[in-house]
XYZ file of C-alpha atoms in Angstrom:
674
model
C 99.846 56.732 68.485
C 102.924 55.491 66.605
C 104.191 57.938 63.985
C 106.759 57.047 61.325
C 108.768 59.526 59.272
C 111.001 58.340 56.438
C 113.485 60.124 54.185
C 114.625 58.326 51.025
C 118.048 59.825 50.366
C 120.572 59.251 47.626
C 122.752 57.088 49.892
C 120.671 56.069 52.923
C 116.998 55.688 53.773
C 116.361 57.132 57.245
C 113.517 56.151 59.571
C 112.220 57.633 62.819
C 109.342 56.083 64.763
C 107.840 58.062 67.642
C 105.503 56.536 70.245
C 103.445 59.424 71.610
C 102.220 57.530 74.674
C 105.610 56.370 75.948
C 107.667 59.190 74.432
C 110.122 56.634 73.045
C 111.949 57.307 69.797
C 113.376 54.653 67.498
C 115.716 55.427 64.624
C 116.934 53.223 61.819
C 119.177 53.761 58.831
C 119.525 51.440 55.845
C 121.201 51.794 52.443
C 118.857 53.221 49.810
C 117.728 50.943 46.995
C 117.632 53.198 43.896
C 116.171 50.491 41.659
C 113.251 49.970 44.047
C 112.898 52.830 46.583
C 110.010 51.118 48.377
C 112.300 48.223 49.303
C 114.619 50.546 51.243
C 111.624 52.034 53.093
C 110.316 48.612 54.112
C 113.823 47.521 55.158
C 114.155 50.588 57.384
C 110.725 50.182 58.966
C 111.333 46.498 59.641
C 114.681 47.370 61.230
C 112.845 49.335 63.931
C 111.227 47.508 66.825
C 107.735 48.878 66.088
C 105.920 46.537 63.671
C 104.460 48.155 60.559
C 100.921 47.065 61.488
C 101.235 49.100 64.707
C 101.853 52.366 62.842
C 99.077 54.984 62.874
C 100.806 57.645 60.757
C 103.283 57.423 57.879
C 104.894 60.367 56.084
C 107.976 60.426 53.897
C 110.234 62.586 51.784
C 111.949 61.328 48.683
C 114.605 62.108 46.090
C 112.971 59.735 43.589
C 111.597 62.567 41.438
C 114.783 64.628 41.621
C 116.976 61.672 40.702
C 114.697 60.750 37.787
C 115.113 64.274 36.371
C 118.879 64.334 36.933
C 119.398 60.917 35.357
C 116.712 61.471 32.676
C 115.086 58.173 33.612
C 111.743 59.430 32.294
C 109.010 58.150 29.994
C 108.820 59.439 26.435
C 106.654 62.553 26.486
C 104.432 64.134 23.846
C 103.786 67.895 23.956
C 100.848 69.613 22.226
C 101.259 73.363 21.750
C 99.657 76.126 19.756
C 100.785 75.845 16.123
C 103.997 77.815 15.654
C 105.066 77.542 19.280
C 106.435 74.011 19.454
C 109.960 75.265 20.171
C 109.147 77.382 23.234
C 110.274 74.448 25.386
C 113.692 74.301 23.697
C 114.326 78.018 23.168
C 113.659 78.550 26.910
C 114.503 82.117 28.017
C 117.738 82.063 25.976
C 119.981 82.410 29.048
C 122.868 80.254 30.259
C 123.948 79.351 33.767
C 127.469 80.624 33.019
C 127.258 83.414 30.445
C 131.057 83.449 30.023
C 131.377 79.799 29.032
C 130.883 79.688 25.267
C 131.371 75.945 25.102
C 128.926 74.688 27.720
C 125.522 73.845 26.316
C 122.257 74.012 28.205
C 120.716 70.619 28.972
C 118.579 69.073 26.252
C 114.813 69.633 26.482
C 112.762 66.929 28.163
C 110.656 66.501 24.995
C 112.291 65.724 21.639
C 111.359 68.090 18.818
C 109.654 65.342 16.812
C 107.350 64.755 19.786
C 106.364 68.423 20.088
C 103.416 69.009 17.762
C 101.322 72.132 17.161
C 97.566 72.417 16.709
C 95.820 75.399 15.041
C 94.032 77.486 17.703
C 94.481 80.862 19.358
C 93.289 82.629 22.483
C 94.306 86.253 23.037
C 95.759 87.861 26.151
C 92.278 88.673 27.459
C 90.931 85.135 27.105
C 88.967 85.653 23.907
C 88.929 82.857 21.309
C 90.552 84.322 18.195
C 90.887 81.023 16.296
C 88.826 77.940 17.218
C 90.574 74.686 18.061
C 91.124 72.490 14.990
C 89.729 69.275 16.436
C 90.551 67.118 13.409
C 94.213 68.127 13.586
C 94.133 67.500 17.327
C 92.899 63.940 16.746
C 95.663 63.355 14.179
C 98.273 64.445 16.734
C 96.914 62.143 19.420
C 96.801 59.204 16.978
C 100.419 59.944 16.051
C 101.453 59.840 19.700
C 99.565 56.576 20.143
C 101.377 54.993 17.182
C 104.710 56.089 18.654
C 103.881 54.451 21.974
C 103.715 57.774 23.841
C 101.449 57.402 26.870
C 102.352 60.660 28.641
C 101.041 63.848 27.039
C 101.515 67.459 28.175
C 99.318 70.240 26.794
C 100.433 73.872 26.911
C 98.629 76.371 24.681
C 99.267 80.089 24.338
C 97.351 82.159 26.927
C 95.661 79.066 28.357
C 96.302 80.491 31.833
C 93.527 83.049 31.267
C 91.137 80.698 29.411
C 91.620 76.929 29.440
C 88.703 76.020 27.183
C 90.885 74.675 24.350
C 93.125 72.692 26.701
C 90.061 71.113 28.305
C 88.723 70.101 24.907
C 92.116 68.721 23.910
C 92.161 66.631 27.075
C 88.758 65.205 26.142
C 90.027 64.346 22.658
C 93.058 62.556 24.114
C 90.775 60.528 26.359
C 88.628 59.591 23.365
C 91.486 58.664 21.034
C 94.063 57.346 23.533
C 92.258 56.424 26.781
C 95.364 54.800 28.310
C 97.389 58.020 28.130
C 98.075 60.320 31.077
C 97.263 63.954 30.227
C 98.593 67.053 31.963
C 97.209 70.523 31.082
C 99.018 73.768 31.825
C 95.947 75.757 32.911
C 95.418 73.276 35.754
C 99.081 72.833 36.689
C 100.181 76.486 36.566
C 97.589 79.108 35.549
C 100.207 81.864 35.234
C 101.639 83.865 32.345
C 105.054 83.314 30.710
C 104.872 80.496 28.221
C 108.260 78.877 28.820
C 107.870 78.627 32.586
C 104.318 77.289 32.320
C 105.290 74.794 29.620
C 108.403 73.646 31.500
C 106.463 73.029 34.717
C 103.715 71.153 32.862
C 106.177 68.963 30.958
C 108.198 68.098 34.079
C 105.039 67.324 36.023
C 103.771 65.052 33.233
C 107.149 63.298 33.000
C 107.304 62.565 36.720
C 103.774 61.241 37.196
C 104.492 57.729 35.812
C 107.778 57.553 37.761
C 106.344 58.714 41.071
C 103.091 56.804 40.643
C 105.000 53.559 40.121
C 107.037 53.796 43.308
C 104.125 55.157 45.366
C 101.869 52.347 44.178
C 104.549 49.836 45.094
C 105.129 51.455 48.502
C 101.414 51.652 49.292
C 100.961 48.043 48.258
C 103.849 46.795 50.399
C 102.670 48.762 53.427
C 99.126 47.470 52.947
C 100.379 43.887 52.738
C 101.978 44.446 56.140
C 98.677 45.669 57.618
C 99.282 49.429 57.580
C 95.853 51.002 57.009
C 96.544 54.745 57.241
C 97.305 57.316 54.539
C 100.656 57.152 52.754
C 101.671 60.821 52.896
C 104.520 62.403 50.963
C 106.326 65.656 51.666
C 106.132 68.241 48.888
C 108.522 71.060 48.082
C 106.260 73.734 49.579
C 106.646 72.333 53.081
C 103.481 70.278 53.528
C 102.388 66.738 52.804
C 100.023 65.379 50.173
C 98.175 62.109 49.850
C 99.126 59.621 47.137
C 95.923 60.519 45.264
C 96.947 64.185 45.011
C 100.537 63.351 44.092
C 99.295 61.118 41.270
C 98.511 64.344 39.367
C 100.928 66.878 40.891
C 104.079 64.725 40.867
C 106.531 67.606 40.358
C 105.494 68.899 43.778
C 107.562 66.215 45.530
C 110.732 66.636 43.455
C 112.395 68.644 46.240
C 110.710 66.931 49.170
C 113.697 65.438 51.025
C 115.633 68.708 51.443
C 112.390 70.503 52.339
C 111.777 68.068 55.199
C 115.263 68.844 56.502
C 114.603 72.590 56.360
C 111.405 72.153 58.377
C 113.201 70.071 60.994
C 116.006 72.649 61.302
C 113.414 75.389 61.848
C 111.792 73.285 64.585
C 115.125 72.578 66.296
C 116.210 76.223 66.208
C 112.868 77.209 67.742
C 113.408 74.581 70.476
C 116.705 76.270 71.303
C 115.175 79.756 71.370
C 116.369 81.028 67.974
C 114.031 82.701 65.450
C 116.814 82.718 62.854
C 118.692 79.649 61.652
C 120.692 78.292 58.739
C 119.931 74.645 58.053
C 122.985 72.651 56.959
C 122.136 69.171 55.680
C 125.124 67.195 54.423
C 124.466 63.635 53.378
C 126.273 61.122 51.233
C 125.722 62.812 47.877
C 125.052 66.520 48.425
C 124.782 69.362 50.926
C 121.519 71.320 51.186
C 121.477 74.736 52.846
C 118.281 76.569 53.858
C 117.495 79.698 55.868
C 114.852 80.565 58.466
C 114.342 84.244 59.269
C 112.107 85.423 62.111
C 110.535 81.982 62.343
C 109.671 81.619 58.650
C 111.541 79.442 56.163
C 112.646 81.347 53.079
C 110.643 80.252 50.045
C 110.985 80.603 46.281
C 108.507 80.423 43.405
C 111.028 79.191 40.850
C 113.603 76.442 41.075
C 115.103 73.864 38.765
C 116.851 70.531 38.857
C 118.587 71.379 35.580
C 119.232 74.980 34.603
C 116.869 76.309 31.956
C 113.863 74.176 32.847
C 112.132 75.814 35.828
C 109.566 74.243 38.126
C 107.201 77.022 39.177
C 105.726 75.395 42.270
C 106.449 76.984 45.668
C 109.488 75.460 47.323
C 111.769 76.066 50.256
C 114.664 78.177 49.025
C 117.465 75.621 49.222
C 120.953 75.788 47.766
C 122.258 72.345 46.869
C 125.862 71.563 46.013
C 127.656 68.323 45.242
C 129.432 68.118 48.586
C 128.540 64.979 50.511
C 130.368 62.239 52.307
C 130.584 60.331 49.041
C 131.853 63.298 46.975
C 134.901 62.272 44.935
C 138.218 64.082 45.320
C 140.028 64.474 41.980
C 142.754 66.449 40.234
C 141.724 68.568 37.254
C 143.711 69.099 34.043
C 145.426 72.121 35.588
C 146.730 70.074 38.504
C 144.329 71.540 41.087
C 142.564 69.452 43.704
C 138.758 69.378 43.447
C 136.066 67.762 45.575
C 132.721 66.868 43.964
C 130.250 67.313 42.455
C 130.497 63.678 41.337
C 129.731 61.206 44.092
C 130.165 57.522 44.785
C 126.636 57.552 46.185
C 125.188 54.515 47.947
C 126.626 52.035 45.508
C 129.563 51.470 45.584
C 130.126 54.213 48.189
C 133.455 55.425 49.637
C 136.445 53.073 49.498
C 136.260 52.455 53.263
C 132.778 50.915 52.826
C 134.331 47.824 51.185
C 131.689 47.791 48.459
C 133.950 48.246 45.491
C 134.505 51.999 45.694
C 137.938 52.795 44.272
C 137.997 56.610 44.350
C 138.890 58.897 47.280
C 135.945 60.654 48.907
C 135.305 63.130 51.705
C 134.372 60.247 54.020
C 137.665 58.518 53.253
C 139.475 61.745 54.190
C 137.527 61.899 57.475
C 138.646 58.344 58.241
C 142.307 59.165 57.581
C 142.085 62.291 59.778
C 140.777 60.180 62.645
C 137.420 61.977 62.796
C 135.458 58.873 61.887
C 135.976 55.341 63.139
C 134.930 53.021 60.273
C 134.349 50.202 62.754
C 131.378 52.160 64.131
C 129.528 52.933 60.873
C 125.791 52.397 61.502
C 126.584 51.348 65.046
C 128.970 48.659 63.829
C 126.362 47.049 61.546
C 128.302 47.974 58.406
C 131.551 46.375 57.285
C 134.139 49.114 56.831
C 137.840 49.640 57.369
C 140.412 52.423 57.073
C 143.031 50.737 54.857
C 141.249 51.208 51.482
C 140.673 54.894 52.344
C 144.396 55.416 52.905
C 145.272 53.544 49.718
C 143.007 55.516 47.339
C 143.931 58.923 48.800
C 147.622 58.102 48.598
C 147.334 56.771 45.050
C 145.024 59.422 43.515
C 145.777 62.568 45.533
C 148.876 62.447 47.744
C 151.372 60.933 45.290
C 150.357 63.013 42.223
C 150.480 66.261 44.260
C 153.621 65.418 46.214
C 151.839 65.463 49.586
C 151.950 63.062 52.465
C 148.772 61.150 53.322
C 147.651 63.482 56.124
C 148.228 66.634 54.063
C 146.166 65.178 51.212
C 143.280 64.169 53.489
C 143.322 67.587 55.184
C 143.301 69.341 51.809
C 140.238 67.329 50.735
C 138.411 68.344 53.907
C 139.348 72.042 53.569
C 138.135 72.194 49.961
C 134.894 70.468 50.908
C 134.378 73.072 53.669
C 135.086 75.915 51.203
C 132.421 74.520 48.882
C 129.925 74.383 51.754
C 130.723 77.962 52.760
C 129.835 79.091 49.237
C 126.401 77.488 49.613
C 125.894 79.237 52.975
C 126.765 82.574 51.353
C 124.172 82.000 48.634
C 121.332 81.748 51.163
C 122.613 84.453 53.519
C 124.945 87.273 52.457
C 123.806 87.219 48.815
C 120.245 87.903 50.030
C 121.006 90.592 52.546
C 121.353 88.438 55.686
C 124.331 88.549 58.038
C 125.346 84.949 58.899
C 126.546 86.171 62.301
C 122.870 86.576 63.234
C 122.131 82.891 62.626
C 123.072 79.652 64.352
C 123.968 76.758 62.038
C 121.714 73.728 62.515
C 123.841 70.795 61.360
C 122.381 67.461 60.373
C 122.609 64.687 57.830
C 125.087 61.864 58.159
C 128.063 64.156 57.476
C 126.826 67.644 58.490
C 127.971 67.534 62.155
C 131.454 66.464 61.023
C 132.095 69.708 59.161
C 129.638 72.237 60.616
C 131.954 73.768 63.218
C 134.620 74.371 60.576
C 132.052 75.956 58.235
C 130.822 78.131 61.113
C 134.344 79.365 61.862
C 134.947 80.283 58.238
C 131.630 82.192 58.100
C 131.885 83.800 61.589
C 128.714 81.984 62.637
C 128.777 81.964 66.462
C 126.955 78.722 67.273
C 126.273 75.292 65.820
C 123.262 73.210 66.899
C 123.423 69.450 66.403
C 120.070 67.713 67.051
C 119.838 64.393 68.920
C 119.416 62.356 65.722
C 121.215 64.357 63.005
C 121.431 61.516 60.508
C 117.649 61.158 60.352
C 116.710 64.828 60.702
C 114.930 64.965 57.335
C 112.855 61.967 58.389
C 111.995 63.910 61.556
C 110.819 66.806 59.385
C 108.240 64.495 57.824
C 106.578 64.205 61.251
C 106.327 67.977 61.688
C 104.295 69.003 58.649
C 100.676 69.551 57.689
C 98.601 68.452 54.710
C 98.941 71.367 52.304
C 97.701 72.617 48.930
C 98.253 75.926 47.187
C 96.816 77.648 44.135
C 98.096 80.643 42.212
C 96.957 82.740 39.291
C 98.052 85.745 37.275
C 96.477 89.047 38.322
C 97.967 92.143 36.714
C 96.849 95.509 38.033
C 98.083 98.610 39.841
C 98.297 98.077 43.599
C 95.529 100.538 44.462
C 92.296 100.287 46.406
C 90.408 100.045 43.091
C 91.272 96.321 42.799
C 90.556 95.245 46.391
C 87.146 93.775 45.526
C 88.557 91.828 42.559
C 91.393 90.430 44.698
C 88.918 89.396 47.387
C 86.754 87.615 44.822
C 89.699 85.685 43.362
C 91.010 84.781 46.814
C 87.561 83.463 47.755
C 87.388 81.316 44.604
C 90.830 79.767 45.179
C 90.082 79.265 48.875
C 86.917 77.332 48.008
C 88.810 74.968 45.677
C 91.546 74.320 48.261
C 88.909 73.722 50.925
C 87.310 71.089 48.669
C 90.652 69.349 48.118
C 91.441 69.210 51.818
C 87.943 67.986 52.646
C 88.291 65.187 50.091
C 91.475 64.139 51.903
C 89.632 63.841 55.191
C 90.686 67.139 56.795
C 88.046 68.562 59.145
C 86.977 72.213 58.776
C 88.376 73.213 62.180
C 91.807 71.911 61.120
C 92.012 74.072 57.980
C 94.079 77.272 57.917
C 94.423 79.606 54.924
C 97.305 81.930 54.008
C 97.222 84.611 51.319
C 100.014 86.186 49.265
C 100.079 88.926 46.646
C 102.952 88.975 44.156
C 104.059 92.568 43.747
C 106.746 94.518 41.925
C 107.647 98.056 40.980
C 105.880 99.022 37.759
C 107.992 98.041 34.771
C 110.239 95.696 36.732
C 110.714 91.985 36.091
C 111.178 90.362 39.510
C 108.331 90.217 41.977
C 108.101 89.595 45.724
C 105.483 87.568 47.592
C 103.808 89.774 50.184
C 101.779 88.000 52.859
C 98.403 89.553 53.639
C 95.287 88.751 55.622
C 91.622 88.830 54.718
C 89.462 90.758 54.416
C 91.623 93.333 52.633
C 90.399 96.794 53.510
C 93.150 98.892 51.911
C 96.298 98.362 49.844
C 98.303 100.967 51.804
C 99.654 98.571 54.429
C 100.378 95.875 51.827
C 102.338 98.355 49.664
C 104.337 99.462 52.718
C 105.181 95.830 53.458
C 106.331 95.374 49.855
C 108.692 98.354 50.147
C 110.216 96.876 53.330
C 110.725 93.481 51.691
C 112.276 95.081 48.613
C 114.755 96.926 50.826
C 115.640 93.650 52.578
C 116.139 91.688 49.352
C 117.748 94.273 47.076
C 119.034 97.003 49.473
C 116.770 99.453 47.656
C 113.212 100.751 47.866
C 111.366 103.824 46.630
C 107.986 104.591 48.142
C 107.346 107.171 45.429
C 107.434 104.554 42.682
C 104.139 102.969 41.567
C 103.677 99.333 42.568
C 101.813 96.751 40.511
C 100.353 93.367 41.317
C 101.529 90.401 39.267
C 99.742 87.419 40.825
C 97.850 85.906 43.740
C 98.389 82.753 45.777
C 96.356 80.963 48.428
C 97.842 78.201 50.589
C 95.594 75.917 52.608
C 96.870 73.744 55.451
C 95.146 70.858 57.121
C 96.758 70.872 60.554
C 98.240 67.561 61.662
C 98.942 66.948 65.341
C 102.685 67.338 65.962
C 104.702 65.026 68.202
C 106.067 66.403 71.463
C 109.482 64.987 72.258
C 110.593 64.188 75.825
C 113.382 65.958 77.690
C 116.621 64.077 78.327
C 117.916 63.226 81.768
C 120.785 65.291 83.219
C 124.235 63.679 83.065
C 127.859 64.686 83.316
C 130.085 64.663 80.240
C 132.652 62.533 82.072
C 130.133 59.700 82.239
C 129.866 59.700 78.433
C 133.624 59.822 77.749
C 134.677 56.363 76.603
C 138.136 56.700 75.044
C 140.652 58.955 73.358
C 142.131 58.691 69.907
C 144.447 60.713 67.732
C 142.735 63.047 65.275
C 144.207 65.670 62.975
C 143.088 69.322 63.158
C 144.431 72.171 61.043
C 144.181 74.442 64.081
C 146.848 72.330 65.799
C 148.731 71.336 62.641
C 149.161 67.816 63.931
C 147.406 64.768 65.303
C 146.238 65.460 68.863
C 144.802 63.258 71.569
C 141.048 63.738 71.301
C 138.290 62.789 73.747
C 135.608 60.533 72.252
C 132.110 60.688 73.767
C 129.093 58.390 73.471
C 126.158 60.559 72.317
C 123.569 58.315 73.982
C 125.155 58.917 77.391
C 125.459 62.702 77.034
C 122.686 64.117 79.213
C 121.235 67.581 79.739
C 123.736 70.045 81.192
C 126.822 68.157 80.029
C 129.647 70.467 78.914
C 133.002 69.702 77.320
C 135.745 71.380 75.306
C 137.327 70.672 71.958
C 139.029 68.898 70.471
C 136.341 66.295 70.933
C 134.444 63.722 68.901
C 130.896 62.602 69.713
C 129.815 59.300 68.168
C 126.392 57.825 67.643
C 124.737 55.329 65.338
C 123.885 57.683 62.483
C 126.448 60.484 62.676
C 129.645 61.860 64.221
C 130.024 65.327 65.733
C 133.434 67.028 65.576
C 134.196 69.803 68.069
C 137.469 71.498 66.979
C 140.127 72.870 69.345
C 139.184 76.008 71.316
C 135.452 75.393 70.792
C 133.097 74.501 73.654
C 129.961 72.365 73.673
C 126.979 71.854 75.940
C 123.855 69.673 75.841
C 120.447 71.306 76.390
C 117.373 69.750 77.984
C 116.083 68.299 74.694
C 119.401 66.656 73.817
C 120.722 69.182 71.281
C 124.487 69.743 71.329
C 125.198 73.478 71.079
C 128.759 74.246 69.987
C 130.210 77.712 70.504
C 132.955 78.114 67.931
């Protein structure tokens, strides 16, 4: 069986093809095509030696949804709310990302006020109809949207999470009056309380459906034309994959899919190396994504956002993303301080050394000046690049204005980039009660292995793991996931044995619906696994924790005890005397997909892989030093070497700083002890 995993990144589209019978792995990397993401995928697949018609499995992660939200390249959306509540979407929760900045405004709402219209109706907190739906007014609203050319409509009514009867009727009216419109209802998307969060998730999901559907339709069509007959699967933010049919309605699920695939791959690699804990460090061309695995489980979150103030309440890997990639621009602020990022040159035009018109200094340009990266070997030599433009832009924009020489300027850019990355590592570790010294750093992405050892030293992380194909690690993650669906609902009650039967009944109902979805996608019963979570909190508190449980539930005592332990871990506080209440329930169903098993690498000595030396600058030495350069493809199991050293391969470069040591394990991972 030939399996293909693809990651559509902001700068490159990465491809891995694995032949299970022969154990051979092919990797390919091509520039992303933001205007037509499917084109970059096809280019990458055709660059590999395995023809598309020979593929049996295709799964991919994508930044298409995320980029559409960031750039606001979205269709015009209409929002129908309960009369008097049209501004919930804009008022939000009235907070700001930086409470001390009086001048920074929160991002504009995704729906303009004139396109948010209210309909008379009311359902109370208990699901009772207090005021019937005004169907004539509803028809007027839909006709108004139709006249305005609005084909994407979100519906979010007060208390619809407990009774969706009015939303269902509104959906029917839309279909009668405007049959070409796509409709998204909040009681189906997120049947949970809190109006802003439910409305925000519904609006974002509705906005992304046309965007995602367009590129998925194009991708499916192009693959079909090339005789691929399997499912086109897409990674979603919760760590599983969904079919194109499911994504056509739950588009917001794949908005964080690329980074999630990387987190899954880092978990797999750490497990290969015998570590239950790991920090995933994915640095690409545009951003750096940091995730955390603790005791074999990836940390998850129920709330995340692309833009502050507009949450997406679907489960997602808990990933911190910062604007620190190879293409991040170095610049001098109004106070004369050097900054790096968050703006990026991206794939087009890219860093100055790419010779594609980039005229601003970037992190990659600094790496070239420091001697860490040889531009002649970008993409295995397939990409035209040279060092001269990198030197010119750093000298012009950074060195001369700050009175530094070229090397000092390039080194300063790299140090600031590393400081930014360390902040992201702190956000997933120390800020949540984890000691980074207990975690290896799994470094991947095109630029991650360049900087990982320096980040590890700053954070006192003892080891860095660099997988065999770091530049396509997120694509690898797409081969390691299962088909997955999850459902959640609000359930408010004291965490006592009195509610066990009610919880069991609700779990059974959600499990049945997930089972139906997976069956419709061709998953056999014996491949289905269910997981259950109860959202719990101390009575009167705001934040809740997801507590994993098993069925059947016989008593709440053990579940409460587990909640207390998790609360102590997250907040350094717990009180077993305090009453605990339940806030919600979630069921996750997985359709298990057979995972690839990768071959071991042959033993080889490091001396056989050493091909040259070149001068590279390291702060530890304070000067350019003669550095051994190794060929990654010739580094076999058992090879050991000392820093300073540089390991080159087609899709990435590994930097081992002075005084660090490195060894290659039996599966080809480079383990650096810093």
